[in-house]
mmCIF file of C-alpha atoms in Angstrom:
data_model
loop_
_atom_site.group_PDB
_atom_site.id
_atom_site.type_symbol
_atom_site.label_atom_id
_atom_site.label_comp_id
_atom_site.label_asym_id
_atom_site.label_seq_id
_atom_site.Cartn_x
_atom_site.Cartn_y
_atom_site.Cartn_z
ATOM 1 C CA UNK A 236 24.112 14.241 13.997
ATOM 2 C CA UNK A 237 20.532 15.542 14.018
ATOM 3 C CA UNK A 238 20.228 19.277 14.606
ATOM 4 C CA UNK A 239 17.115 20.994 15.906
ATOM 5 C CA UNK A 240 13.829 19.563 17.176
ATOM 6 C CA UNK A 241 12.816 16.212 15.787
ATOM 7 C CA UNK A 242 9.611 15.950 13.784
ATOM 8 C CA UNK A 243 6.872 13.770 15.226
ATOM 9 C CA UNK A 244 5.466 11.082 12.945
ATOM 10 C CA UNK A 245 2.275 9.266 13.877
ATOM 11 C CA UNK A 246 1.718 5.905 12.172
ATOM 12 C CA UNK A 247 -1.937 4.860 12.448
ATOM 13 C CA UNK A 248 -2.507 1.163 11.800
ATOM 14 C CA UNK A 249 1.104 0.554 12.736
ATOM 15 C CA UNK A 250 0.956 -3.205 13.367
ATOM 16 C CA UNK A 251 0.113 -3.988 9.738
ATOM 17 C CA UNK A 252 2.934 -5.029 7.430
ATOM 18 C CA UNK A 253 3.241 -1.634 5.696
ATOM 19 C CA UNK A 254 3.153 0.260 8.986
ATOM 20 C CA UNK A 255 5.840 -1.990 10.449
ATOM 21 C CA UNK A 256 8.010 -1.691 7.336
ATOM 22 C CA UNK A 257 7.777 2.105 7.334
ATOM 23 C CA UNK A 258 8.641 2.303 11.032
ATOM 24 C CA UNK A 259 11.704 0.098 10.501
ATOM 25 C CA UNK A 260 13.011 2.326 7.699
ATOM 26 C CA UNK A 261 12.426 5.704 9.344
ATOM 27 C CA UNK A 262 15.465 7.204 11.036
ATOM 28 C CA UNK A 263 14.599 7.109 14.732
ATOM 29 C CA UNK A 264 17.315 9.692 15.350
ATOM 30 C CA UNK A 265 15.607 12.187 13.063
ATOM 31 C CA UNK A 266 12.013 11.537 14.083
ATOM 32 C CA UNK A 267 9.935 10.899 17.164
ATOM 33 C CA UNK A 268 7.735 8.015 16.027
ATOM 34 C CA UNK A 269 4.448 7.305 17.744
ATOM 35 C CA UNK A 270 2.263 4.376 16.755
ATOM 36 C CA UNK A 271 -1.288 3.228 17.269
ATOM 37 C CA UNK A 272 -3.430 0.404 16.004
ATOM 38 C CA UNK A 273 -6.729 -0.967 17.286
ATOM 39 C CA UNK A 274 -6.400 0.856 20.622
ATOM 40 C CA UNK A 275 -7.235 4.059 18.742
ATOM 41 C CA UNK A 276 -10.314 3.792 16.541
ATOM 42 C CA UNK A 277 -9.646 5.983 13.487
ATOM 43 C CA UNK A 278 -13.385 6.043 12.791
ATOM 44 C CA UNK A 279 -13.942 7.909 16.085
ATOM 45 C CA UNK A 280 -13.608 11.564 15.079
ATOM 46 C CA UNK A 281 -13.369 12.921 18.608
ATOM 47 C CA UNK A 282 -10.796 10.350 19.688
ATOM 48 C CA UNK A 283 -8.599 11.157 16.685
ATOM 49 C CA UNK A 284 -8.847 14.904 17.329
ATOM 50 C CA UNK A 285 -7.966 14.415 20.983
ATOM 51 C CA UNK A 286 -4.964 12.255 20.066
ATOM 52 C CA UNK A 287 -3.467 14.813 17.684
ATOM 53 C CA UNK A 288 -4.126 17.687 20.079
ATOM 54 C CA UNK A 289 -2.139 15.869 22.776
ATOM 55 C CA UNK A 290 0.674 14.440 20.633
ATOM 56 C CA UNK A 291 0.977 17.237 18.027
ATOM 57 C CA UNK A 292 2.361 15.185 15.116
ATOM 58 C CA UNK A 293 4.027 16.870 12.147
ATOM 59 C CA UNK A 294 3.247 13.972 9.817
ATOM 60 C CA UNK A 295 0.436 11.401 9.960
ATOM 61 C CA UNK A 296 0.786 8.139 8.024
ATOM 62 C CA UNK A 297 -2.507 6.326 7.553
ATOM 63 C CA UNK A 298 -1.834 2.600 7.346
ATOM 64 C CA UNK A 299 -5.214 1.742 8.869
ATOM 65 C CA UNK A 300 -7.470 0.007 6.364
ATOM 66 C CA UNK A 301 -10.054 -2.679 5.807
ATOM 67 C CA UNK A 302 -8.353 -4.433 2.901
ATOM 68 C CA UNK A 303 -9.978 -7.852 2.703
ATOM 69 C CA UNK A 304 -12.212 -7.623 -0.371
ATOM 70 C CA UNK A 305 -14.566 -10.370 0.745
ATOM 71 C CA UNK A 306 -14.992 -8.767 4.162
ATOM 72 C CA UNK A 307 -15.629 -5.390 2.522
ATOM 73 C CA UNK A 308 -18.325 -6.901 0.313
ATOM 74 C CA UNK A 309 -19.933 -8.635 3.274
ATOM 75 C CA UNK A 310 -19.763 -5.476 5.420
ATOM 76 C CA UNK A 311 -19.780 -2.469 3.069
ATOM 77 C CA UNK A 312 -20.778 0.057 5.729
ATOM 78 C CA UNK A 313 -17.795 -0.932 7.821
ATOM 79 C CA UNK A 314 -15.554 -0.757 4.737
ATOM 80 C CA UNK A 315 -16.600 2.848 4.131
ATOM 81 C CA UNK A 316 -16.357 3.637 7.837
ATOM 82 C CA UNK A 317 -12.709 2.515 8.010
ATOM 83 C CA UNK A 318 -11.421 3.334 4.526
ATOM 84 C CA UNK A 319 -13.323 6.580 3.947
ATOM 85 C CA UNK A 320 -14.356 8.005 7.315
ATOM 86 C CA UNK A 321 -11.109 6.935 8.949
ATOM 87 C CA UNK A 322 -9.140 8.745 6.252
ATOM 88 C CA UNK A 323 -11.409 11.775 6.654
ATOM 89 C CA UNK A 324 -10.839 11.914 10.405
ATOM 90 C CA UNK A 325 -7.079 11.584 10.127
ATOM 91 C CA UNK A 326 -6.799 14.165 7.326
ATOM 92 C CA UNK A 327 -8.907 16.739 9.162
ATOM 93 C CA UNK A 328 -7.195 16.144 12.491
ATOM 94 C CA UNK A 329 -3.762 16.408 10.896
ATOM 95 C CA UNK A 330 -4.703 19.734 9.282
ATOM 96 C CA UNK A 331 -6.012 21.058 12.609
ATOM 97 C CA UNK A 332 -2.453 20.939 13.981
ATOM 98 C CA UNK A 333 -0.719 21.860 10.711
ATOM 99 C CA UNK A 334 0.437 18.307 9.986
ATOM 100 C CA UNK A 335 0.709 16.614 6.616
ATOM 101 C CA UNK A 336 -0.902 13.255 5.892
ATOM 102 C CA UNK A 337 0.278 10.242 3.927
ATOM 103 C CA UNK A 338 -2.661 8.183 2.673
ATOM 104 C CA UNK A 339 -2.126 4.680 1.270
ATOM 105 C CA UNK A 340 -4.320 3.653 -1.620
ATOM 106 C CA UNK A 341 -4.612 0.951 -4.253
ATOM 107 C CA UNK A 342 -4.550 0.077 -7.932
ATOM 108 C CA UNK A 343 -8.151 -1.085 -7.516
ATOM 109 C CA UNK A 344 -9.235 2.501 -8.185
ATOM 110 C CA UNK A 345 -8.811 1.397 -11.824
ATOM 111 C CA UNK A 346 -10.943 -1.425 -13.171
ATOM 112 C CA UNK A 347 -8.202 -2.768 -15.422
ATOM 113 C CA UNK A 348 -10.686 -3.685 -18.137
ATOM 114 C CA UNK A 349 -10.236 -0.677 -20.456
ATOM 115 C CA UNK A 350 -6.477 -0.526 -20.976
ATOM 116 C CA UNK A 351 -3.360 -1.555 -19.149
ATOM 117 C CA UNK A 352 -1.359 1.537 -18.110
ATOM 118 C CA UNK A 353 -2.574 4.299 -15.807
ATOM 119 C CA UNK A 354 -0.732 7.345 -14.498
ATOM 120 C CA UNK A 355 -1.699 9.747 -11.723
ATOM 121 C CA UNK A 356 -3.574 12.042 -14.112
ATOM 122 C CA UNK A 357 -5.906 9.385 -15.501
ATOM 123 C CA UNK A 358 -9.521 9.449 -14.346
ATOM 124 C CA UNK A 359 -10.312 6.698 -11.879
ATOM 125 C CA UNK A 360 -12.874 4.049 -12.735
ATOM 126 C CA UNK A 361 -12.862 1.602 -9.849
ATOM 127 C CA UNK A 362 -13.514 -2.071 -9.703
ATOM 128 C CA UNK A 363 -17.125 -2.689 -8.823
ATOM 129 C CA UNK A 364 -16.624 -3.563 -5.191
ATOM 130 C CA UNK A 365 -16.851 -1.917 -1.794
ATOM 131 C CA UNK A 366 -13.114 -2.018 -1.171
ATOM 132 C CA UNK A 367 -12.181 -0.071 -4.307
ATOM 133 C CA UNK A 368 -14.997 2.454 -3.940
ATOM 134 C CA UNK A 369 -14.282 3.059 -0.263
ATOM 135 C CA UNK A 370 -10.585 3.658 -1.005
ATOM 136 C CA UNK A 371 -11.500 6.265 -3.634
ATOM 137 C CA UNK A 372 -13.768 7.914 -1.084
ATOM 138 C CA UNK A 373 -10.828 7.997 1.320
ATOM 139 C CA UNK A 374 -8.592 9.600 -1.313
ATOM 140 C CA UNK A 375 -11.220 12.261 -1.981
ATOM 141 C CA UNK A 376 -11.609 13.142 1.702
ATOM 142 C CA UNK A 377 -7.839 13.491 2.088
ATOM 143 C CA UNK A 378 -7.611 15.816 -0.944
ATOM 144 C CA UNK A 379 -10.508 17.949 0.258
ATOM 145 C CA UNK A 380 -9.548 18.254 3.914
ATOM 146 C CA UNK A 381 -5.752 18.543 3.964
ATOM 147 C CA UNK A 382 -3.785 20.300 1.202
ATOM 148 C CA UNK A 383 -0.549 18.937 2.708
ATOM 149 C CA UNK A 384 -1.257 15.415 1.517
ATOM 150 C CA UNK A 385 0.630 12.591 -0.134
ATOM 151 C CA UNK A 386 -1.532 9.820 -1.598
ATOM 152 C CA UNK A 387 0.401 6.690 -2.546
ATOM 153 C CA UNK A 388 -1.125 4.037 -4.788
ATOM 154 C CA UNK A 389 0.586 0.694 -5.196
ATOM 155 C CA UNK A 390 -0.373 -2.799 -6.250
ATOM 156 C CA UNK A 391 0.150 -6.459 -5.397
ATOM 157 C CA UNK A 392 2.106 -5.529 -2.271
ATOM 158 C CA UNK A 393 3.639 -8.692 -0.866
ATOM 159 C CA UNK A 394 5.488 -9.718 2.257
ATOM 160 C CA UNK A 395 6.735 -12.945 3.796
ATOM 161 C CA UNK A 396 4.657 -12.693 6.967
ATOM 162 C CA UNK A 397 2.531 -15.755 7.854
ATOM 163 C CA UNK A 398 -1.030 -15.565 6.631
ATOM 164 C CA UNK A 399 -0.243 -13.588 3.477
ATOM 165 C CA UNK A 400 -0.194 -14.790 -0.134
ATOM 166 C CA UNK A 401 3.560 -15.248 -0.457
ATOM 167 C CA UNK A 402 3.865 -17.339 2.697
ATOM 168 C CA UNK A 403 0.857 -19.437 1.664
ATOM 169 C CA UNK A 404 2.421 -20.038 -1.761
ATOM 170 C CA UNK A 405 5.730 -21.205 -0.297
ATOM 171 C CA UNK A 406 3.960 -23.476 2.169
ATOM 172 C CA UNK A 407 1.844 -24.998 -0.619
ATOM 173 C CA UNK A 408 4.960 -25.721 -2.685
ATOM 174 C CA UNK A 409 6.726 -27.342 0.264
ATOM 175 C CA UNK A 410 3.744 -29.541 1.130
ATOM 176 C CA UNK A 411 2.488 -30.244 -2.394
ATOM 177 C CA UNK A 412 -0.848 -28.617 -1.661
ATOM 178 C CA UNK A 413 -2.712 -27.434 -4.800
ATOM 179 C CA UNK A 414 -2.493 -23.641 -5.076
ATOM 180 C CA UNK A 415 -4.969 -21.938 -7.465
ATOM 181 C CA UNK A 416 -3.563 -18.809 -9.106
ATOM 182 C CA UNK A 417 -4.946 -16.557 -11.831
ATOM 183 C CA UNK A 418 -3.156 -16.316 -15.161
ATOM 184 C CA UNK A 419 -5.429 -13.618 -16.626
ATOM 185 C CA UNK A 420 -4.758 -11.002 -13.943
ATOM 186 C CA UNK A 421 -1.682 -8.884 -14.704
ATOM 187 C CA UNK A 422 0.007 -6.189 -12.664
ATOM 188 C CA UNK A 423 3.282 -5.214 -10.986
ATOM 189 C CA UNK A 424 4.182 -7.107 -7.804
ATOM 190 C CA UNK A 425 5.825 -4.752 -5.302
ATOM 191 C CA UNK A 426 7.536 -5.754 -2.065
ATOM 192 C CA UNK A 427 6.426 -4.136 1.163
ATOM 193 C CA UNK A 428 10.048 -3.126 1.767
ATOM 194 C CA UNK A 429 10.309 -1.187 -1.497
ATOM 195 C CA UNK A 430 6.939 0.475 -0.979
ATOM 196 C CA UNK A 431 8.000 1.530 2.530
ATOM 197 C CA UNK A 432 11.285 2.925 1.195
ATOM 198 C CA UNK A 433 9.378 4.982 -1.360
ATOM 199 C CA UNK A 434 7.021 6.309 1.337
ATOM 200 C CA UNK A 435 9.992 7.374 3.478
ATOM 201 C CA UNK A 436 11.586 9.093 0.464
ATOM 202 C CA UNK A 437 8.334 10.962 -0.201
ATOM 203 C CA UNK A 438 8.148 12.102 3.423
ATOM 204 C CA UNK A 439 11.714 13.342 3.375
ATOM 205 C CA UNK A 440 11.219 15.138 0.042
ATOM 206 C CA UNK A 441 8.385 17.244 1.505
ATOM 207 C CA UNK A 442 6.584 16.945 -1.844
ATOM 208 C CA UNK A 443 2.802 16.691 -1.928
ATOM 209 C CA UNK A 444 0.239 15.204 -4.282
ATOM 210 C CA UNK A 445 -0.691 11.844 -5.741
ATOM 211 C CA UNK A 446 2.049 9.308 -6.489
ATOM 212 C CA UNK A 447 1.993 5.846 -8.010
ATOM 213 C CA UNK A 448 4.588 3.555 -6.449
ATOM 214 C CA UNK A 449 4.658 0.213 -8.240
ATOM 215 C CA UNK A 450 7.563 -1.895 -9.392
ATOM 216 C CA UNK A 451 8.467 -1.651 -13.072
ATOM 217 C CA UNK A 452 7.211 -4.347 -15.426
ATOM 218 C CA UNK A 453 4.066 -6.435 -15.559
ATOM 219 C CA UNK A 454 3.422 -10.118 -15.002
ATOM 220 C CA UNK A 455 0.471 -12.389 -14.312
ATOM 221 C CA UNK A 456 -0.193 -13.772 -10.867
ATOM 222 C CA UNK A 457 0.763 -17.160 -12.288
ATOM 223 C CA UNK A 458 4.013 -15.785 -13.720
ATOM 224 C CA UNK A 459 4.827 -14.146 -10.403
ATOM 225 C CA UNK A 460 4.146 -17.367 -8.490
ATOM 226 C CA UNK A 461 6.405 -19.339 -10.836
ATOM 227 C CA UNK A 462 9.243 -16.830 -10.401
ATOM 228 C CA UNK A 463 8.880 -16.945 -6.610
ATOM 229 C CA UNK A 464 9.158 -20.723 -6.616
ATOM 230 C CA UNK A 465 12.032 -20.733 -9.104
ATOM 231 C CA UNK A 466 14.057 -18.354 -6.959
ATOM 232 C CA UNK A 467 13.178 -20.335 -3.825
ATOM 233 C CA UNK A 468 14.294 -23.583 -5.475
ATOM 234 C CA UNK A 469 10.849 -25.148 -5.172
ATOM 235 C CA UNK A 470 8.725 -27.051 -7.679
ATOM 236 C CA UNK A 471 5.802 -25.227 -9.260
ATOM 237 C CA UNK A 472 3.830 -28.465 -9.529
ATOM 238 C CA UNK A 473 1.427 -27.194 -6.871
ATOM 239 C CA UNK A 474 0.198 -24.345 -9.076
ATOM 240 C CA UNK A 475 -3.261 -24.644 -10.577
ATOM 241 C CA UNK A 476 -3.871 -21.983 -13.277
ATOM 242 C CA UNK A 477 -7.247 -20.247 -13.083
ATOM 243 C CA UNK A 478 -8.877 -18.382 -15.967
ATOM 244 C CA UNK A 479 -12.127 -16.794 -14.861
ATOM 245 C CA UNK A 480 -13.146 -14.300 -17.588
ATOM 246 C CA UNK A 481 -15.076 -12.257 -15.026
ATOM 247 C CA UNK A 482 -11.887 -11.724 -13.003
ATOM 248 C CA UNK A 483 -9.578 -10.804 -15.895
ATOM 249 C CA UNK A 484 -7.832 -7.438 -15.486
ATOM 250 C CA UNK A 485 -4.572 -5.705 -16.304
ATOM 251 C CA UNK A 486 -3.359 -2.730 -14.277
ATOM 252 C CA UNK A 487 0.051 -1.209 -14.847
ATOM 253 C CA UNK A 488 0.528 1.779 -12.548
ATOM 254 C CA UNK A 489 2.830 4.217 -14.341
ATOM 255 C CA UNK A 490 5.007 6.052 -11.815
ATOM 256 C CA UNK A 491 4.838 9.360 -13.671
ATOM 257 C CA UNK A 492 5.039 11.644 -10.640
ATOM 258 C CA UNK A 493 8.045 9.786 -9.216
ATOM 259 C CA UNK A 494 9.727 10.057 -12.607
ATOM 260 C CA UNK A 495 9.040 13.787 -12.963
ATOM 261 C CA UNK A 496 10.125 14.670 -9.433
ATOM 262 C CA UNK A 497 13.042 12.236 -9.272
ATOM 263 C CA UNK A 498 12.194 11.396 -5.674
ATOM 264 C CA UNK A 499 12.520 7.623 -5.935
ATOM 265 C CA UNK A 500 13.188 5.028 -8.625
ATOM 266 C CA UNK A 501 11.159 1.853 -8.358
ATOM 267 C CA UNK A 502 13.039 -1.349 -9.283
ATOM 268 C CA UNK A 503 11.854 -4.006 -11.699
ATOM 269 C CA UNK A 504 9.566 -6.501 -10.047
ATOM 270 C CA UNK A 505 12.100 -9.270 -10.775
ATOM 271 C CA UNK A 506 14.979 -7.457 -9.032
ATOM 272 C CA UNK A 507 12.753 -6.470 -6.121
ATOM 273 C CA UNK A 508 11.555 -10.034 -5.635
ATOM 274 C CA UNK A 509 15.085 -11.432 -5.711
ATOM 275 C CA UNK A 510 16.300 -8.851 -3.187
ATOM 276 C CA UNK A 511 13.295 -9.380 -0.928
ATOM 277 C CA UNK A 512 13.658 -13.165 -0.876
ATOM 278 C CA UNK A 513 17.397 -12.830 -0.246
ATOM 279 C CA UNK A 514 16.796 -10.462 2.675
ATOM 280 C CA UNK A 515 14.444 -13.017 4.219
ATOM 281 C CA UNK A 516 16.687 -16.048 3.590
ATOM 282 C CA UNK A 517 14.223 -17.505 1.122
ATOM 283 C CA UNK A 518 16.482 -17.807 -1.931
ATOM 284 C CA UNK A 519 17.578 -21.278 -3.001
#
């Protein structure tokens, strides 16, 4: 039984897959959970300040982002407005009421062209695009404006929701539609469920700082696609390997801070994928 007043958690960008996964895993008996999405514009500084002054959250989780790389390149000002200014507004507003902030970030803060493994203490060198640079800007604002921060970087976060990569892959295999997939891009696929579980563990630990949260092990996008289809009992004949030298990169996020603090142990990407597909009735 919960004793004492419940903490208030505000999830901004709550209708996205990470926001939904985090809300599902939080104990609704321990927390009062409030959610917003497009009805509250995180780029509107005054609106964000007014919201926190009324609702007085203890913890703010920023799941609001402009994550489509092509859209970010086409509209870089908007990318910085959402990914940088939005993070700034949430971090500052959270601090104004004594709240902590959880900021979600990306492996794209590393180019992946110098070497493969990066921990939280390595200097960032982002991919040369508006998405990566705007996410770094968001990280920097959060660090500067709220000392009670948790920044979580992950990579290749997948879910089974329609419209995302995994669902498109399964549909292509079932229909025999050619599915191009890179074999010279390597990283650590991580399920949205595991990432959400790590975020909840970080919140409950009351630790602060920068944390990498990626599944253990590295594979190519092609290797990941083949394993998905193997586990789903589908032919991989739809896969069309792509090798664009300009797009080659390898990023292995080393979870050094999680290891040192013992807060959460990330699974191997193979075990995570099997468990995720099983939970969604997608295993053969």
